C-alpha cells in the first residue's frame, strides 16, 4: 500500500509542477493530448450518444435504415420536394443520401422553399445572414442576439462550407441607399447537429436596426492560418486554443469538446471527459454517456426554471416582447423520437434489499445480490465464475474453458453455497463455447470467452427467472481509475482456504498499472483493481467471474472479468481483469447486437 501511494504522489507532483498553479488553468492543460489521437467527433459513440436515426457500430455512429424509425410522428418535407412520414425517416434517409435535406415540418407546398444567403460581404463566404422561411413571403435577416458559433456553423455547412464558420460579429455595411425593413428580425436557435438551418427553430422578434443583425465568415482554406496557439479540429478547421473545452461546439464536429480534463466558462464536465453547455444540465435529456448531467435534478422545479429562463431572455431590453413562432421545434421532435426507441433491460436487480456484510477478505452474499453471477462446473468441481449477459449467454475468462470440452460444463445460476444448494439454483447444460481467437495463454491477452447455454427442450429462449443480466459496457469511458466496483466469486481465501459460499468485496479501479506489472500489463485490454492495503482481491477459483461497476443511476455493468494476478491480496500486485469494454464489438458479433446494445440498436 505504501508503495502504491508514494508512486502516485510522486507522479502527481511531477505532472503538476509543470505549471504554476492559478485558478484557471491555461487552455492547453484542459485538453487531454493522448485522447486527441483518437480523432473523436460528434459521431464517436465512445464519447457521445448517437442520433436516434443512427446506431453505434465499432465506436462510430452509422446510419440506421428508415424502417427502423418509430412509426408515429408528423410528416416532413425535403428540399427536393419529397415527403417522409416522420422527421426520423427523413433524417435517416438523409444520413444515407446527404443531398436529401430537411425543408419543413408538414406537407410539401408548391411555393414553400427554405433559402439562406449571405449578403453584403466581399466574398461568397461572408456577409449578413438572410433567410427565407417556408410559408413566409419575405426574406428576413437573423437577429444578432440569437446568433452564436453554434448557429453560424450550421449555416455555413448548409451553404456548402463543410468546416462551418470561421468567425461571427464582423462588420458588414448595408449600403446606405438601400431601404430594407429591419424592424423585425428572425431569432434562431440550433442544437448544433443540424445539417440545415431549416431544422433550427425560428421566431420573429423586434430588431434594433442594422446593428442588430447576424453575420458570419464561413471557414475556407484562406482563413485561419494555424499558429501554435490554435486547436486543430478533426474536420481540419483551426480554432483559437482558448475556445476548446468551453462547452461550445466551435469546431462543428464537436472535436474541441471531447477530450477535456476540465472545462472552462459556462460548461459542465462529464466523467467521460466531454464538456457540455451548462444549459444541458437537468434539461431532461441525458448528454453525458455516464448520465450525471441528469442526476440530482429537482424534477418538480425544472420545467419552471426553463420557463423563467425563457422569459428573462425576452425581458432583456425592458418590456416583454411578443414573439411569433414561425417554425416547428425539431429539436423537441428529436428528443421525442429518442424517447420512443426500445430500451434494453440489464444491470438492475429485481428487488433490492439490505446487504449484510466477507474472494480474499470479502463478505458472504445473499440470494439476489449478484443475479448475474454464475458458476462454471467442470465435471465434479466448480472451477470458475461467469457473468450472465442476457439471452443464453455467459461471459467468462478464456483460460477457464476449452471449446472441445463444452459437454463437460454446467452453468449453475443463482447459486450461493455449493454444499447446500438453495431453491433458486438452476443448472443449464452448455451448447457451445467461443474463446477469443487472439487469446494468448502465456500473456493472458484477450482472456475472454462466451458460453452459450442450452435451452430447455421445447423452449425458444433461455428463460432464467432467477438471473438478471449485467449490462455490457460499450465505451471505455464509462468508468475511471478510483471508481469503486465489486468483485464476487467462490475463489480461495488468502490462506488458500477453500470457500463454498459466494463472497463479494469492494475494490477500486487502478490506473497506470504497468508500474506494478512492467511489460505484462496491456492498458487497452486489461484493467487493474484492488484496495490500497490489498485486503480485498480475487484469487484462485474466482477467474471468469465479474468485476462490476454501477453508474450514477445504479445500473450495473460488467467492467472486468477476473483474469490473473501475482499472488492474492498483495498490495504491490493488484488483481488484473479483462477490460470488457474493449470487447463490446467482439461480444456483439457473437451474441447479436440487439441483445446487449443499450443505445440505438
Ligand atoms: N487465474 C486465477 C484463477 O484461475 C485468478 C487469479 C486472480 N488473482 C488475483 N490476485 N486477483 O482463478
Tab-separated table of C-alpha atoms and ligand atoms in Angstrom, residues 383-384 399-400 444 447 491 517 529 537-544 562-570 573-577, ligand 1:
chain	number	residue	atom	x	y	z
A	383	UNK	CA	-13.730	-24.270	-11.499
A	384	UNK	CA	-14.613	-20.729	-12.458
A	399	UNK	CA	-8.361	-19.566	-19.525
A	400	UNK	CA	-11.377	-21.133	-17.799
A	444	UNK	CA	-3.226	-13.608	-20.760
A	447	UNK	CA	-8.671	-13.586	-21.748
A	491	UNK	CA	-12.447	-18.419	-5.094
A	517	UNK	CA	3.419	-5.273	-13.827
A	529	UNK	CA	-8.412	-3.278	-9.435
A	537	UNK	CA	-8.740	-9.311	-4.055
A	538	UNK	CA	-9.855	-12.075	-6.348
A	539	UNK	CA	-7.995	-15.375	-6.002
A	540	UNK	CA	-7.716	-18.871	-7.437
A	541	UNK	CA	-11.182	-20.031	-8.441
A	542	UNK	CA	-12.634	-16.556	-8.939
A	543	UNK	CA	-11.429	-16.468	-12.533
A	544	UNK	CA	-14.024	-15.758	-15.184
A	562	UNK	CA	-11.273	-11.965	-13.224
A	563	UNK	CA	-8.166	-12.918	-15.196
A	564	UNK	CA	-4.812	-13.023	-13.372
A	565	UNK	CA	-2.644	-11.521	-10.638
A	566	UNK	CA	0.591	-12.240	-8.802
A	567	UNK	CA	-0.382	-13.975	-5.543
A	568	UNK	CA	-3.609	-12.919	-3.904
A	569	UNK	CA	-4.205	-9.888	-1.747
A	570	UNK	CA	-0.759	-8.303	-2.061
A	573	UNK	CA	0.288	-6.859	-7.056
A	574	UNK	CA	-3.310	-5.836	-7.789
A	575	UNK	CA	-5.771	-8.163	-9.483
A	576	UNK	CA	-5.895	-7.920	-13.269
A	577	UNK	CA	-9.177	-8.141	-15.139
B	1	LIG	N1	-6.150	-17.029	-12.527
B	1	LIG	C1	-6.889	-17.134	-11.301
B	1	LIG	C2	-7.948	-18.208	-11.368
B	1	LIG	O1	-7.800	-19.129	-12.126
B	1	LIG	C3	-7.454	-15.812	-10.891
B	1	LIG	C4	-6.427	-15.062	-10.198
B	1	LIG	C5	-6.809	-13.717	-9.821
B	1	LIG	N2	-5.777	-13.280	-8.926
B	1	LIG	C6	-5.710	-12.165	-8.286
B	1	LIG	N3	-4.733	-11.947	-7.453
B	1	LIG	N4	-6.614	-11.258	-8.472
B	1	LIG	O2	-8.880	-18.228	-10.617
